[in-house]
Coordinates of C-alpha atoms and ligand atoms in Angstrom, one line a residue:
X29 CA 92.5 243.9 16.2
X30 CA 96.1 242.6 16.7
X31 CA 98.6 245.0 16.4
X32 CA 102.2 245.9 17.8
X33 CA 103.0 248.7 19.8
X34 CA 106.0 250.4 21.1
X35 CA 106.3 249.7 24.6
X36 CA 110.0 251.1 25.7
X37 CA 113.0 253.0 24.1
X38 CA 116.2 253.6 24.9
X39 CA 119.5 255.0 23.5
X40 CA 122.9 255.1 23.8
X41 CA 125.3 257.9 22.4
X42 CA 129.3 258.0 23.1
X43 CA 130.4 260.3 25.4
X44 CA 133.4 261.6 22.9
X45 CA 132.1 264.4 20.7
X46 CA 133.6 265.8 17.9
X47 CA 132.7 269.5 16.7
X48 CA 133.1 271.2 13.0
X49 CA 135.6 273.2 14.4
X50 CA 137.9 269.9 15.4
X51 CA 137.0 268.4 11.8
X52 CA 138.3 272.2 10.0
X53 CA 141.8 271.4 11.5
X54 CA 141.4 267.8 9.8
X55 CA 140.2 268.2 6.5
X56 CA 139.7 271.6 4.2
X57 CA 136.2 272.6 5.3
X58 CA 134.8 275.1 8.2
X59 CA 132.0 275.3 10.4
X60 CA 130.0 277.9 8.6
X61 CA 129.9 275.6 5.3
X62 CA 128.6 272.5 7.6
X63 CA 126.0 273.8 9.2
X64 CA 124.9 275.6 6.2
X65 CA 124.9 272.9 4.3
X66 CA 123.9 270.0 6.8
X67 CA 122.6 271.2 9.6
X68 CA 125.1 269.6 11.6
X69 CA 127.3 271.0 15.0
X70 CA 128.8 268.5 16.2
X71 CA 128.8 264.3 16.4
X72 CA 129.5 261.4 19.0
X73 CA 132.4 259.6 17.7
X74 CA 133.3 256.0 19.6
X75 CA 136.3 256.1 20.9
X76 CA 136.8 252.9 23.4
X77 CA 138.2 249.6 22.5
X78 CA 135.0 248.8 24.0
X79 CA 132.6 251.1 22.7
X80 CA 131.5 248.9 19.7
X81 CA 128.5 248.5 17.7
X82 CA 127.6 245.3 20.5
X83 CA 128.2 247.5 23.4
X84 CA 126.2 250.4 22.2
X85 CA 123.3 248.6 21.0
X86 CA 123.4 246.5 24.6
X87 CA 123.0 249.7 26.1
X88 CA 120.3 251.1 24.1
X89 CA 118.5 247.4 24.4
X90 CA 118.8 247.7 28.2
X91 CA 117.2 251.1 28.7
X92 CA 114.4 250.0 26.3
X93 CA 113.5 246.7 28.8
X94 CA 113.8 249.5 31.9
X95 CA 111.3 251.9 30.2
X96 CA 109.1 248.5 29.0
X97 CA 109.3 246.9 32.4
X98 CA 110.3 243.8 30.6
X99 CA 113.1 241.1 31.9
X100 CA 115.5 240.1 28.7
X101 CA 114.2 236.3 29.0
X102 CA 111.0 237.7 27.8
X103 CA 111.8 238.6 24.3
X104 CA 111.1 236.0 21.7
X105 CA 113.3 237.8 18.5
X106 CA 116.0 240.2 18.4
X107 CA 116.1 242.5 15.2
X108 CA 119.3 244.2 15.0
X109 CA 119.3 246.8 11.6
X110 CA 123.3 247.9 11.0
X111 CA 125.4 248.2 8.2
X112 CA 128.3 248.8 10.7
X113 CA 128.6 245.5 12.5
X114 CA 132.0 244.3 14.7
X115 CA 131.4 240.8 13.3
X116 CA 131.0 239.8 9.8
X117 CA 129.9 236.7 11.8
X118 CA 128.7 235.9 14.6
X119 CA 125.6 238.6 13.9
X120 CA 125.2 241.4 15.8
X121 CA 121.8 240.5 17.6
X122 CA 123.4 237.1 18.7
X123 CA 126.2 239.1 20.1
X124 CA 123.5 241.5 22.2
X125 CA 121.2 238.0 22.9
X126 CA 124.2 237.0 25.1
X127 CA 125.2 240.4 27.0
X128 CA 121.9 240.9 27.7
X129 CA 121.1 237.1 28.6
X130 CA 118.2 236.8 26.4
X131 CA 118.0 233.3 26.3
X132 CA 114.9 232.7 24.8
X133 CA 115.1 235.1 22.0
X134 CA 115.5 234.1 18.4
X135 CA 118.1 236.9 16.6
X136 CA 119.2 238.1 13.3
X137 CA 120.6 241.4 11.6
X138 CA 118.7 243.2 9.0
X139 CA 121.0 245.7 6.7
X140 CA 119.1 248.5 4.7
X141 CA 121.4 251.5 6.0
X142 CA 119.8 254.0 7.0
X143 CA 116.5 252.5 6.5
X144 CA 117.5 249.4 8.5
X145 CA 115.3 250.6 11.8
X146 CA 112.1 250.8 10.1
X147 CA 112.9 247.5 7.9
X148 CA 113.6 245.9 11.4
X149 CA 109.9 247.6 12.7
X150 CA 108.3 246.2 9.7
X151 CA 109.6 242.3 10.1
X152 CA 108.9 242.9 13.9
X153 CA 105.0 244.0 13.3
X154 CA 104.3 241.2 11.4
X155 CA 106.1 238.7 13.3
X156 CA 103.7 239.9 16.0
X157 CA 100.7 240.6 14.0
X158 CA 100.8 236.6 12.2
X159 CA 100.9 235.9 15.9
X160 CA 104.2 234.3 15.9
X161 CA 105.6 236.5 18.7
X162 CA 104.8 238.4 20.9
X163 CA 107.6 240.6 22.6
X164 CA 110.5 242.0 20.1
X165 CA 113.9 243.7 20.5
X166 CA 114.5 245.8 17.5
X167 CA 118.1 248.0 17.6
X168 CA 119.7 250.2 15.2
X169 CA 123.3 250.4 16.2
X170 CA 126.2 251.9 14.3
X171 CA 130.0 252.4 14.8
X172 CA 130.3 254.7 10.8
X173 CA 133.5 256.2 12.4
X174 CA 135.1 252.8 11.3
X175 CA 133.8 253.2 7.7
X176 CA 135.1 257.1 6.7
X177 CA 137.8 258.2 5.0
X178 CA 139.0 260.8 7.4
X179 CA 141.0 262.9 4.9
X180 CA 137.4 263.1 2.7
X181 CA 135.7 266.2 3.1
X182 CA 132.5 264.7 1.5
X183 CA 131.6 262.3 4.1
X184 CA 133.8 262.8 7.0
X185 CA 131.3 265.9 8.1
X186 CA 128.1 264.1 8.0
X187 CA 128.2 261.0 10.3
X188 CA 128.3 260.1 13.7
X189 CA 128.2 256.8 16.0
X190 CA 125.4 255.5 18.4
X191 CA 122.7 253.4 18.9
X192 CA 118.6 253.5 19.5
X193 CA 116.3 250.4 20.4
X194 CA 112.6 250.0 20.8
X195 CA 110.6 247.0 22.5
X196 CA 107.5 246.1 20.3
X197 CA 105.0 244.3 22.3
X198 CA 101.4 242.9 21.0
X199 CA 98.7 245.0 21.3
X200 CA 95.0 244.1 21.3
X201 CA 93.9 248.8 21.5
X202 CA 93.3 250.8 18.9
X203 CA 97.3 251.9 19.8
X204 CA 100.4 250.5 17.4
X205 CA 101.6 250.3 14.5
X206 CA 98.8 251.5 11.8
X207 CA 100.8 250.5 8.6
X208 CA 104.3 250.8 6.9
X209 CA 105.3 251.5 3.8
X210 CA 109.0 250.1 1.9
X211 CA 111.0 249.9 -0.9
X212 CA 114.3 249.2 -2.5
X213 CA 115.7 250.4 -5.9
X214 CA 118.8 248.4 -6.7
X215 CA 119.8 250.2 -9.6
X216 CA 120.5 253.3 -7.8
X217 CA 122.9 251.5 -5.1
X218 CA 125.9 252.9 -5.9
X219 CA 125.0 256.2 -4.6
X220 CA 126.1 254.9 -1.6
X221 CA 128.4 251.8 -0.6
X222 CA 130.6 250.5 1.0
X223 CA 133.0 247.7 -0.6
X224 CA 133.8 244.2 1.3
X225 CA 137.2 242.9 1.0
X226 CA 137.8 241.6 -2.5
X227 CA 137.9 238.2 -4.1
X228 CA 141.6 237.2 -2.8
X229 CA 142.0 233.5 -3.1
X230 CA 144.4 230.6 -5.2
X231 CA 142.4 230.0 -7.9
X232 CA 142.5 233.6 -9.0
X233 CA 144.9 234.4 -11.4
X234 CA 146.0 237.8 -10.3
X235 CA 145.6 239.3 -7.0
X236 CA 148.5 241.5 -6.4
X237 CA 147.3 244.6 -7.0
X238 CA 144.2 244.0 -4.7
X239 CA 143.9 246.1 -1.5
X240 CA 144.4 244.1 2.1
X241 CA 141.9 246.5 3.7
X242 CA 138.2 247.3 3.5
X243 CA 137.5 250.4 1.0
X244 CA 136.0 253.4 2.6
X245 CA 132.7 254.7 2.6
X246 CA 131.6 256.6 -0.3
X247 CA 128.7 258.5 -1.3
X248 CA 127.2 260.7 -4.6
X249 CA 125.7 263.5 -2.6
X250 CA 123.4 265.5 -4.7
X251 CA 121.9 261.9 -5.7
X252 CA 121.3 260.9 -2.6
X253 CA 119.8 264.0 -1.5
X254 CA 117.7 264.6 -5.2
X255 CA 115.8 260.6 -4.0
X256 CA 115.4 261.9 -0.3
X257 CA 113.6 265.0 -0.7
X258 CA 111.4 263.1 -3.6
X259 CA 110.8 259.8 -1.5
X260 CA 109.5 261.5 1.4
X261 CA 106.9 263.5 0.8
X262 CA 105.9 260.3 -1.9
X263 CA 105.7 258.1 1.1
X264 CA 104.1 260.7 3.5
X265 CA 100.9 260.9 0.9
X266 CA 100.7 257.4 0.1
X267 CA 100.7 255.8 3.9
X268 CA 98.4 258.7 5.3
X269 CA 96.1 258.4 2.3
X270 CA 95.8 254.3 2.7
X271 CA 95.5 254.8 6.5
X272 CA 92.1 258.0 5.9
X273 CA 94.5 260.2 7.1
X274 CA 96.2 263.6 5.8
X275 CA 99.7 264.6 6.2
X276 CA 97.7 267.4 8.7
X277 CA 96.6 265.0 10.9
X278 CA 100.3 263.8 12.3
X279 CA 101.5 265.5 15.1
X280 CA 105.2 264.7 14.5
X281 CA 107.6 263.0 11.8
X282 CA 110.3 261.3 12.9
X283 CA 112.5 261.6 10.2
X284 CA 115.9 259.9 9.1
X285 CA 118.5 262.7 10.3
X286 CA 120.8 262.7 7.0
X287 CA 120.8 266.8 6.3
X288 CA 118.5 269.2 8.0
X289 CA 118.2 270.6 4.3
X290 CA 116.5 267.3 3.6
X291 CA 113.9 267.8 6.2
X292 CA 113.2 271.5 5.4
X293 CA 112.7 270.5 2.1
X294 CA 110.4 267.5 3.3
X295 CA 108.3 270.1 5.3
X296 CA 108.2 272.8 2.9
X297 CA 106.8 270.2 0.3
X298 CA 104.1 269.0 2.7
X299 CA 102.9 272.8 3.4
X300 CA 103.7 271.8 7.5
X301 CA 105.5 274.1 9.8
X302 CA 108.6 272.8 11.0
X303 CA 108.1 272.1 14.3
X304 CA 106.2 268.8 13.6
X305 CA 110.0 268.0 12.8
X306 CA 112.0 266.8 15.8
X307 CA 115.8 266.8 14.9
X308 CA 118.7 266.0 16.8
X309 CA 121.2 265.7 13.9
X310 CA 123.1 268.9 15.1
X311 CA 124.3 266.9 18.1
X312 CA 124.5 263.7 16.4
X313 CA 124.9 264.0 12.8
X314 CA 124.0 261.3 11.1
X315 CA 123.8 257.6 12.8
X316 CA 122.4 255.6 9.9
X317 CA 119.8 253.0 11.3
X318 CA 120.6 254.4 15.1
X319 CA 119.2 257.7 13.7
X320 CA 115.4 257.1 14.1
X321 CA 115.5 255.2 17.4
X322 CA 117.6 257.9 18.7
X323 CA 115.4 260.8 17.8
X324 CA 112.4 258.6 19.1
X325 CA 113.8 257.7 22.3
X326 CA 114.3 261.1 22.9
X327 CA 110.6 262.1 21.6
X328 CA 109.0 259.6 24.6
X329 CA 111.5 260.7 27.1
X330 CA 111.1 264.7 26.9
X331 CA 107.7 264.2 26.1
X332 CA 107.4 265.5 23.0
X333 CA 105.3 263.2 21.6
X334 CA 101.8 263.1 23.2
X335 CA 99.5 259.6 24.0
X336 CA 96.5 259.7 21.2
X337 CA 98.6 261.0 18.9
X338 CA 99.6 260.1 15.5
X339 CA 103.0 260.0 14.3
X340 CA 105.0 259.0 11.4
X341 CA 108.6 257.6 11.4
X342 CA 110.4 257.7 7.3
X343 CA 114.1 257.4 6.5
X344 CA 115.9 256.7 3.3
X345 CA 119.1 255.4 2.6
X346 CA 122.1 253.1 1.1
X347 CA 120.3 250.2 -1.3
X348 CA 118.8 252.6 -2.2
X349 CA 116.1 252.0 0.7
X350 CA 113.6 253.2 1.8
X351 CA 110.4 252.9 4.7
X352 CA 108.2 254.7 6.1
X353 CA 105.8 253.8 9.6
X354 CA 102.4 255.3 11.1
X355 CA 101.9 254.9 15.0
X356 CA 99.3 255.6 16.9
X357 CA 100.5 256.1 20.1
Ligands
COA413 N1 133.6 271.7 3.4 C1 133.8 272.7 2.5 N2 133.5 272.6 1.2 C2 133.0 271.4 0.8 C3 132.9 270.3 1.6 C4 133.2 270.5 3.0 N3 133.0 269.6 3.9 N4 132.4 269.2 0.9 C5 132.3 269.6 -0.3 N5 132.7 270.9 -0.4 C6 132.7 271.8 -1.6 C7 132.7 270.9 -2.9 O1 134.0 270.6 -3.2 C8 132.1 271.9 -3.9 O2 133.1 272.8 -4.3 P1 133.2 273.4 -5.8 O3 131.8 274.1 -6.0 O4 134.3 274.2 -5.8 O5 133.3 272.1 -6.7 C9 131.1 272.7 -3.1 O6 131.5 272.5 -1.7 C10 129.7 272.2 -3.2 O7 129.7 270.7 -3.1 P2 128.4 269.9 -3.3 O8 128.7 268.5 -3.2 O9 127.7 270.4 -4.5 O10 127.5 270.4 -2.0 P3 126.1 270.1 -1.6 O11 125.3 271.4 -1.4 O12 125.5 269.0 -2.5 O13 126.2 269.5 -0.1 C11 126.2 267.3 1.0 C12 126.9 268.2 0.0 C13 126.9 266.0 1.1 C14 126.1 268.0 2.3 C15 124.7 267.1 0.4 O14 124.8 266.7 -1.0 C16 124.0 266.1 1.2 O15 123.7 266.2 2.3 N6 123.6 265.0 0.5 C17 122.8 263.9 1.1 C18 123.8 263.0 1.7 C19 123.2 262.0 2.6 O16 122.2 262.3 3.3 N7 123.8 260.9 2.8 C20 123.4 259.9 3.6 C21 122.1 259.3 3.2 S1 121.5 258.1 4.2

């Protein structure tokens, strides 16, 4: 059977981190109530002129062809999933087709939020599964530092910038991708967003009062969190159960690193022990669509993950969205 695998990761996180106690001397909060609450030490914030959302996903994308063994001429699509792009237009994955030369690589960006990484695995598999492709760069890559409200205590504390990439080759073994699982709900959306620059133009009557700037980030918390700690465990049951499987059988979930709250909750609801759990959000906070590759990336390069395993990526986010993947590794 035709399936697509993961054949190289990679991951790139600024070198600038910026700790609870740094944020309690910016905004009203401390580092008891964010951990408590989140889970969350500390974040890498971009801090370069050059340290963009391109620049971060190029390096991820680069350390994912090392571990695949793969030359960038090789790749026939480029999946880039951000909500935190340098470029309205040209499109991120363009931007990363030229600095990594991959010249014969068709490229577009996918935005779900947080979920973008695992809508960008899902085009990817069937792209390579209808036989249309057969090697794919798929990057989550975020610069949300841009996108906060610094003086906001709400969301200042939960986000951080970086970038994760995975190559997805065809695969003719029982190894891959077993199935995924998505959806979007529209009419929760404004639990999350993020405005664009309003209507400004001639023909409208009055424009004055309209801001010059993009709006901040902003975010109903308890909502968000109320759908995450629902979804999951929703999505868990359903893509084991099509797949003959039990939430037992996985090894590990790689989950969207939002709150570590979120993920006890996920676990407690599943009856699993927590260790099945990787998490890097203390270091990292949360990175959106970067969030999974990064945790993943880390998974194949400590080792954490074992070959003949199964294990199941799920994230959740702005849209509302929401995916969920099953590998067999
Ligand atoms: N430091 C100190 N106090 C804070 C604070 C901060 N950074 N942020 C909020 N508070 C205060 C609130 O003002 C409130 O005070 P009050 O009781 O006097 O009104 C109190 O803490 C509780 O706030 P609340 O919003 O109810 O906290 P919470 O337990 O829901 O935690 C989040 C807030 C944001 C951490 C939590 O809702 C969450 O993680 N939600 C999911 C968000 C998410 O994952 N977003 C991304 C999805 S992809």
């Amino acid at each position: 059977m035709l399936r697509s695998n993961i054949i190289g990761t990679g991951s790139y996180l600024p070198a600038h981190t910026l700790s609870n106690h740094e944020l309690s001397k910016l905004v009203d909060t401390n580092n008891d109530w964010i951990v408590e609450r989140t889970g969350i030490c500390s974040r890498h914030i971009a801090t370069e002129e050059t340290e963009t959302t391109v620049f971060m996903g190029t390096k991820a994308a680069q350390n994912a062809l090392e571990m695949a063994g793969l030359t960038a001429d090789k790749l026939d699509l480029i999946l880039v999933a951000t909500f935190t792009p340098d470029y309205i237009m040209p499109n991120t994955a363009c931007q990363i087709q030229a600095a990594i030369h991959a010249t014969n690589a068709f490229c577009f960006d996918i935005n779900a939020a947080c979920s973008g990484f695992l809508y960008a695995l899902q085009t990817a598999d069937a792209y390579i599964r209808s036989g249309i492709y057969h090697s794919i760069l798929v990057v989550g890559t975020e610069t949300i530092s841009r996108t906060i409200d610094w003086q906001d205590r709400s969301t200042c504390i939960l986000f951080g910038d970086g970038a994760g990439a995975a190559i997805l080759s065809a695969s003719h073994t029982e190894k891959g991708f077993l199935g995924f699982l998505s959806g979007s709900d529209g009419s929760g959306g404004m639990a999350l967003q993020l405005k664009n620059r309003p209507i400004k133009n001639p023909c409208r009557p009055t424009t004055k009062d309209l801001p010059d700037s993009f709006p901040y980030l902003s975010m109903n918390g308890q909502e968000v969190f109320q759908f995450a700690v629902r979804k999951i465990p929703e999505m868990v049951k359903s893509i084991t159960g099509q797949n003959q499987l039990s939430p037992e059988d996985i090894s590990h979930y790689l989950l969207h690193q939002a709150n570590l709250r979120i993920i006890k909750s996920v676990a407690k609801r599943l009856s699993l022990p927590e260790e099945r759990f990787p998490v890097n959000l203390s270091e990292c906070g949360n990175t959106s669509a970067a969030s999974i590759p990064i945790l993943l990336d880390k998974c194949y390069r400590n080792s954490i993950i074992q070959l003949g395993s199964y294990i199941l990526l799920s994230g959740f986010g702005g849209g509302l969205t929401w995916g969920s993947a099953l590998l067999k590794l």
